[in-house]
Amino acid sequence: MVTSINKVGVLGAGLMGHGIVQLAAQAGCEVVMVDLSAEMLYRGFEKINKLMYKAVKQGKILPEKCEEVLKRIKISTDMNDLKDCDAVIEAIPEIMELKKEVFAKLDKIVKPGAILATNTSQLSITEIASATGRSDLVIGMHFFYPAQVMKLIEIPVGEHTSEKCINAIVDLSMRMGKETCVCKDTPGFIVNRLLAGLMVEASRIYDEKLADVQEIDKALKYALGHPMGPFELFDFSGIDTMVRVADGLRDAFGDRFCVGVGVRNKVRAGDFGQKTGRGFYDYNKK
Ligand SMILES: NC(=O)c1ccc[n+]([C@@H]2O[C@H](COP(=O)([O-])OP(=O)(O)OC[C@H]3O[C@@H](n4cnc5c(N)ncnc54)[C@H](O)[C@@H]3O)[C@@H](O)[C@H]2O)c1
């Protein structure tokens, strides 16, 4: 196995990927951000730029430091550019067949001994690892959105993941300034099993027309002190992604995780939340 992680690849430049790229570059690593879509790469890099320069303006980092961090980031649409990374963190859509296909490719491309991590929200690390010939070096590295801000990285561990691999990923997470929670490979891990229960119940309250989304959001924020209500969170994290997560939990644990039809219809309509401009709230008006 690689002895230290100095070069990181991130596959997927969407909501999660670009934040992970920024964290890895701030941690001092060379970073290669790869996406199928050149547009997503430019958008992701633009977001990182904006956040870094905002931090300079706020006096949180020195301009030279900002330049150094940005210089460490390369972008590419070619997965072969990940070949000499010490670790690759995958952040592509939450679809098992897609992840397995991509991990099989990564296994062929990325140098032997390198770690392959997945940012999956709830899929089995062990099953993803089975698509590779290095299941001891496959692990979960579950960031939360926005990755730059949220304090935790959950680290679900596959059946064959080695102790050395766990230690290297805990160490990288700490270099990124995060807290870690190492747990077994179980659907939804710890955080999303707790969160999905809440989101699914909110979707039932919505279907039962007991209150408007604004009212339900206020209930959670002002009674339980959550920073966002469930429908604000659906829109913020992507309704498509949240439904996929809940469906994975429903397949594992049964109907207690079955999302209601109202939320599902948003996905069918292509209204995924902030990223498409409309979800439970309309972002085109603002
Ligand atoms: N959105 C969240 O709040 C959140 C939080 C934690 C974890 N996750 C997990 O992170 C992963 C990504 O979620 P997201 O919200 O960033 O999704 P997203 O839809 O915003 O981004 C996915 C990106 O992957 C790219 N992509 C698709 N197929 C690809 C391929 N074969 N090779 C390279 N790039 C490819 C897409 O072009 C897109 O830019 C999922 O597994 C999700 O469950 C999401």
Coordinates of C-alpha atoms and ligand atoms in Angstrom, one line a residue:
M1 CA 0.0 0.0 0.0
V2 CA 1.1 3.6 -0.6
T3 CA 2.9 5.0 2.5
S4 CA 1.5 8.5 2.4
I5 CA -1.3 10.3 0.5
N6 CA 0.2 13.2 -1.4
K7 CA -1.7 13.1 -4.7
V8 CA -5.5 12.7 -4.6
G9 CA -7.9 12.1 -7.5
V10 CA -11.6 13.1 -7.3
L11 CA -14.0 11.5 -9.7
G12 CA -17.1 13.6 -10.2
A13 CA -17.2 17.4 -10.0
G14 CA -20.8 17.9 -8.9
L15 CA -22.2 19.1 -5.6
M16 CA -19.8 16.9 -3.5
G17 CA -16.8 16.4 -5.8
H18 CA -15.7 20.1 -6.0
G19 CA -15.8 20.5 -2.3
I20 CA -13.7 17.3 -1.7
V21 CA -11.2 18.7 -4.3
Q22 CA -10.9 22.0 -2.3
L23 CA -10.4 20.1 1.0
A24 CA -7.7 17.9 -0.5
A25 CA -5.9 20.8 -2.0
Q26 CA -6.1 22.8 1.2
A27 CA -4.7 19.7 3.0
G28 CA -1.5 20.1 0.8
C29 CA -2.2 17.4 -1.7
E30 CA -1.9 17.7 -5.5
V31 CA -5.4 17.1 -6.8
V32 CA -6.8 15.9 -10.1
M33 CA -10.6 16.5 -10.6
V34 CA -12.1 14.3 -13.3
D35 CA -15.7 14.4 -14.7
L36 CA -17.3 13.2 -17.9
S37 CA -18.6 16.7 -18.3
A38 CA -16.2 19.5 -19.1
E39 CA -18.9 22.0 -18.1
M40 CA -19.2 20.4 -14.6
L41 CA -15.4 20.6 -14.3
Y42 CA -15.4 24.3 -15.1
R43 CA -18.4 25.0 -12.8
G44 CA -16.7 23.0 -10.0
F45 CA -13.4 24.9 -10.4
E46 CA -15.2 28.2 -10.6
K47 CA -17.0 27.5 -7.3
I48 CA -13.7 26.6 -5.6
N49 CA -12.1 29.9 -6.9
K50 CA -15.0 31.9 -5.6
L51 CA -14.9 30.4 -2.2
M52 CA -11.1 30.7 -1.9
Y53 CA -11.1 34.4 -3.0
K54 CA -14.0 35.1 -0.5
A55 CA -11.8 33.6 2.2
V56 CA -8.9 35.9 1.2
K57 CA -11.3 38.9 1.3
Q58 CA -12.4 37.9 4.7
G59 CA -8.8 37.7 5.9
K60 CA -9.1 34.0 6.6
I61 CA -6.2 33.0 4.3
L62 CA -3.3 34.9 2.7
P63 CA -3.5 35.6 -1.1
E64 CA -0.2 33.6 -1.6
K65 CA -1.7 30.6 0.2
C66 CA -4.9 30.9 -2.0
E67 CA -2.8 30.8 -5.1
E68 CA -0.8 27.8 -3.9
V69 CA -4.0 25.9 -3.2
L70 CA -5.5 26.7 -6.6
K71 CA -2.3 25.8 -8.4
R72 CA -2.4 22.3 -6.9
I73 CA -5.7 21.5 -8.7
K74 CA -5.8 20.1 -12.2
I75 CA -8.9 19.2 -14.1
S76 CA -9.5 16.5 -16.8
T77 CA -12.2 14.6 -18.6
D78 CA -9.9 11.6 -18.9
M79 CA -9.8 9.0 -16.1
N80 CA -6.3 7.9 -17.2
D81 CA -5.1 11.1 -15.6
L82 CA -5.8 9.4 -12.2
K83 CA -3.1 6.8 -12.8
D84 CA -0.4 8.0 -10.4
C85 CA -2.8 9.2 -7.5
D86 CA -2.1 7.8 -4.0
A87 CA -5.9 7.8 -3.4
V88 CA -8.9 8.4 -5.6
I89 CA -12.2 9.6 -4.0
E90 CA -15.3 8.8 -6.2
A91 CA -18.3 11.2 -6.1
I92 CA -20.5 10.2 -9.0
P93 CA -24.2 9.4 -8.9
E94 CA -25.6 7.0 -6.3
I95 CA -26.1 4.0 -8.6
M96 CA -24.5 0.7 -7.6
E97 CA -24.0 -0.6 -11.2
L98 CA -22.4 2.7 -12.2
K99 CA -20.1 2.7 -9.2
K100 CA -19.0 -0.9 -9.8
E101 CA -18.3 -0.2 -13.4
V102 CA -16.2 2.8 -12.5
F103 CA -14.3 1.0 -9.7
A104 CA -13.5 -1.8 -12.1
K105 CA -12.0 0.8 -14.5
L106 CA -10.2 2.6 -11.6
D107 CA -8.7 -0.6 -10.5
K108 CA -7.1 -1.1 -13.9
I109 CA -6.0 2.6 -14.3
V110 CA -4.8 3.6 -10.8
K111 CA -1.3 2.4 -9.7
P112 CA -1.2 -0.7 -7.4
G113 CA -1.2 0.1 -3.7
A114 CA -3.3 3.2 -4.1
I115 CA -6.6 3.6 -2.1
L116 CA -9.9 3.8 -3.9
A117 CA -12.5 5.6 -1.7
T118 CA -16.2 6.2 -2.3
N119 CA -18.3 9.0 -1.1
T120 CA -21.4 6.9 -1.4
S121 CA -24.2 7.9 0.9
Q122 CA -25.5 4.4 1.7
L123 CA -24.3 1.7 -0.8
S124 CA -22.3 -1.3 0.3
I125 CA -18.6 -0.7 0.3
T126 CA -18.0 -4.4 0.2
E127 CA -20.1 -4.8 -3.0
I128 CA -18.3 -1.8 -4.7
A129 CA -14.9 -3.3 -3.6
S130 CA -15.9 -6.7 -5.2
A131 CA -15.6 -5.0 -8.6
T132 CA -11.8 -4.5 -8.0
G133 CA -8.9 -6.7 -7.3
R134 CA -7.9 -4.7 -4.3
S135 CA -10.8 -5.0 -1.8
D136 CA -8.3 -4.4 1.1
L137 CA -7.8 -0.8 -0.3
V138 CA -11.4 0.1 -0.9
I139 CA -13.2 2.2 1.7
G140 CA -15.9 4.7 2.3
M141 CA -15.1 8.4 2.7
H142 CA -18.5 9.9 3.3
F143 CA -18.5 13.7 3.3
F144 CA -21.5 15.9 4.0
Y145 CA -22.7 18.8 1.9
P146 CA -21.2 21.4 1.7
A147 CA -18.0 19.3 2.2
Q148 CA -15.9 22.5 2.9
V149 CA -18.1 23.4 5.9
M150 CA -19.5 20.2 7.5
K151 CA -17.3 18.8 10.2
L152 CA -17.7 15.1 9.9
I153 CA -16.3 12.5 7.5
E154 CA -18.0 9.1 8.1
I155 CA -15.7 6.2 7.2
P156 CA -17.6 3.0 6.5
V157 CA -15.3 0.0 6.3
G158 CA -15.8 -2.9 3.9
E159 CA -15.5 -6.6 4.8
H160 CA -11.9 -6.8 3.5
T161 CA -10.7 -3.2 4.1
S162 CA -7.2 -3.3 5.8
E163 CA -6.4 -1.6 9.0
K164 CA -3.6 0.4 7.2
C165 CA -6.1 1.7 4.7
I166 CA -8.5 2.8 7.5
N167 CA -5.6 4.6 9.3
A168 CA -4.5 6.3 6.1
I169 CA -8.0 7.7 5.4
V170 CA -8.5 8.8 9.0
D171 CA -5.2 10.6 8.7
L172 CA -6.2 12.3 5.4
S173 CA -9.5 13.3 7.0
M174 CA -7.7 14.9 9.9
R175 CA -5.4 16.8 7.5
M176 CA -8.6 18.1 5.9
G177 CA -9.6 19.4 9.4
K178 CA -12.4 17.0 9.9
E179 CA -13.8 14.8 12.7
T180 CA -14.2 11.1 11.7
C181 CA -16.7 8.3 12.5
V182 CA -15.5 4.9 11.5
C183 CA -18.3 2.4 11.2
K184 CA -19.2 -1.0 9.7
D185 CA -20.5 -1.4 6.2
T186 CA -24.3 -1.2 6.7
P187 CA -26.9 0.4 4.5
G188 CA -27.0 4.1 5.1
F189 CA -24.2 3.8 7.6
I190 CA -25.0 5.8 10.8
V191 CA -25.8 9.3 9.6
N192 CA -28.1 8.6 6.7
R193 CA -30.0 5.9 8.5
L194 CA -30.9 8.5 11.1
L195 CA -31.5 11.2 8.6
A196 CA -33.6 9.2 6.1
G197 CA -36.0 8.2 8.9
L198 CA -36.7 11.9 9.4
M199 CA -36.9 12.8 5.7
V200 CA -39.3 9.9 4.9
E201 CA -41.6 10.9 7.7
A202 CA -41.6 14.5 6.4
S203 CA -42.5 13.1 2.9
R204 CA -45.5 11.3 4.5
I205 CA -46.6 14.5 6.3
Y206 CA -46.4 16.3 2.9
D207 CA -48.5 13.6 1.2
E208 CA -51.1 13.8 4.0
K209 CA -51.3 17.6 3.3
L210 CA -51.1 18.3 7.1
A211 CA -49.1 21.5 6.5
D212 CA -47.3 23.5 3.8
V213 CA -43.6 22.8 3.3
Q214 CA -42.7 26.1 4.9
E215 CA -44.6 25.2 8.1
I216 CA -43.0 21.7 8.3
D217 CA -39.6 23.3 7.8
K218 CA -40.2 25.8 10.5
A219 CA -41.3 23.1 12.9
L220 CA -38.0 21.2 12.6
K221 CA -35.9 24.4 12.7
Y222 CA -37.4 26.1 15.6
A223 CA -38.4 23.1 17.7
L224 CA -35.4 20.9 17.2
G225 CA -32.8 23.5 16.3
H226 CA -31.9 22.0 12.9
P227 CA -30.3 24.6 10.6
M228 CA -32.7 23.6 7.8
G229 CA -36.1 22.1 7.6
P230 CA -36.6 18.7 5.7
F231 CA -37.8 20.3 2.5
E232 CA -35.0 22.9 2.5
L233 CA -32.6 20.0 3.0
F234 CA -34.2 18.0 0.1
D235 CA -33.7 21.0 -2.2
F236 CA -30.2 21.7 -0.9
S237 CA -28.8 18.2 -1.1
G238 CA -30.7 17.2 -4.3
I239 CA -34.1 15.4 -4.2
D240 CA -32.8 12.8 -6.7
T241 CA -29.9 11.9 -4.5
M242 CA -32.0 11.9 -1.3
V243 CA -34.6 9.5 -2.9
R244 CA -31.9 7.1 -4.0
V245 CA -30.5 7.0 -0.5
A246 CA -33.9 6.3 1.0
D247 CA -34.6 3.7 -1.6
G248 CA -31.4 1.9 -0.7
L249 CA -32.5 1.9 2.9
R250 CA -36.0 0.7 2.0
D251 CA -34.5 -2.2 0.1
A252 CA -32.4 -3.1 3.2
F253 CA -34.9 -2.4 6.0
G254 CA -38.3 -2.3 4.5
D255 CA -41.2 0.1 4.2
R256 CA -40.3 2.3 7.1
F257 CA -37.9 4.0 4.6
C258 CA -40.4 4.3 1.7
V259 CA -40.5 7.8 0.4
G260 CA -43.9 9.3 -0.4
V261 CA -45.3 9.9 -3.9
G262 CA -45.1 13.7 -3.6
V263 CA -41.3 13.7 -3.2
R264 CA -41.0 11.0 -5.9
N265 CA -43.0 13.2 -8.3
K266 CA -40.5 16.0 -7.9
V267 CA -37.8 13.6 -9.2
R268 CA -40.0 12.4 -12.1
A269 CA -40.5 16.1 -13.1
G270 CA -36.8 16.8 -13.1
D271 CA -37.2 19.3 -10.2
F272 CA -34.2 18.2 -8.1
G273 CA -33.9 21.3 -5.9
Q274 CA -31.4 24.1 -6.0
K275 CA -29.2 22.4 -8.6
T276 CA -32.0 22.5 -11.2
G277 CA -33.5 25.8 -10.0
R278 CA -36.7 24.3 -8.6
G279 CA -37.7 21.7 -6.0
F280 CA -40.0 22.3 -3.1
Y281 CA -39.0 26.0 -3.4
D282 CA -38.5 28.0 -6.6
Y283 CA -34.9 29.3 -6.9
N284 CA -35.4 31.1 -10.2
K285 CA -37.5 33.8 -8.4
K286 CA -34.6 34.8 -6.1
Ligands
LIG1 N1 -25.6 15.7 -2.4 C1 -25.3 15.3 -1.1 O1 -25.8 16.0 -0.2 C2 -24.4 14.2 -0.8 C3 -23.8 14.1 0.4 C4 -23.0 13.1 0.7 C5 -22.7 12.1 -0.3 N2 -23.3 12.2 -1.5 C6 -22.9 11.2 -2.5 O2 -21.9 11.7 -3.3 C7 -22.1 11.2 -4.7 C8 -22.2 12.3 -5.7 O3 -23.4 13.1 -5.3 P1 -23.5 14.6 -5.8 O4 -24.7 15.1 -5.0 O5 -22.2 15.3 -5.9 O6 -24.0 14.3 -7.3 P2 -24.1 15.3 -8.6 O7 -25.2 14.9 -9.4 O8 -24.1 16.8 -8.1 O9 -22.6 15.1 -9.3 C9 -22.3 13.9 -9.9 C10 -21.2 14.2 -10.9 O10 -20.7 12.9 -11.4 C11 -20.4 13.1 -12.8 N3 -20.4 11.8 -13.4 C12 -21.4 10.9 -13.7 N4 -20.9 9.8 -14.2 C13 -19.5 9.9 -14.2 C14 -18.5 9.0 -14.6 N5 -18.7 7.8 -15.1 N6 -17.2 9.5 -14.5 C15 -16.9 10.7 -14.1 N7 -17.9 11.6 -13.7 C16 -19.2 11.2 -13.7 C17 -21.6 14.0 -13.3 O11 -21.2 14.6 -14.5 C18 -21.7 15.0 -12.2 O12 -20.9 16.1 -12.3 C19 -23.3 10.2 -4.6 O13 -22.8 8.9 -4.3 C20 -24.1 10.8 -3.4 O14 -24.9 9.8 -2.8 C21 -24.1 13.2 -1.8

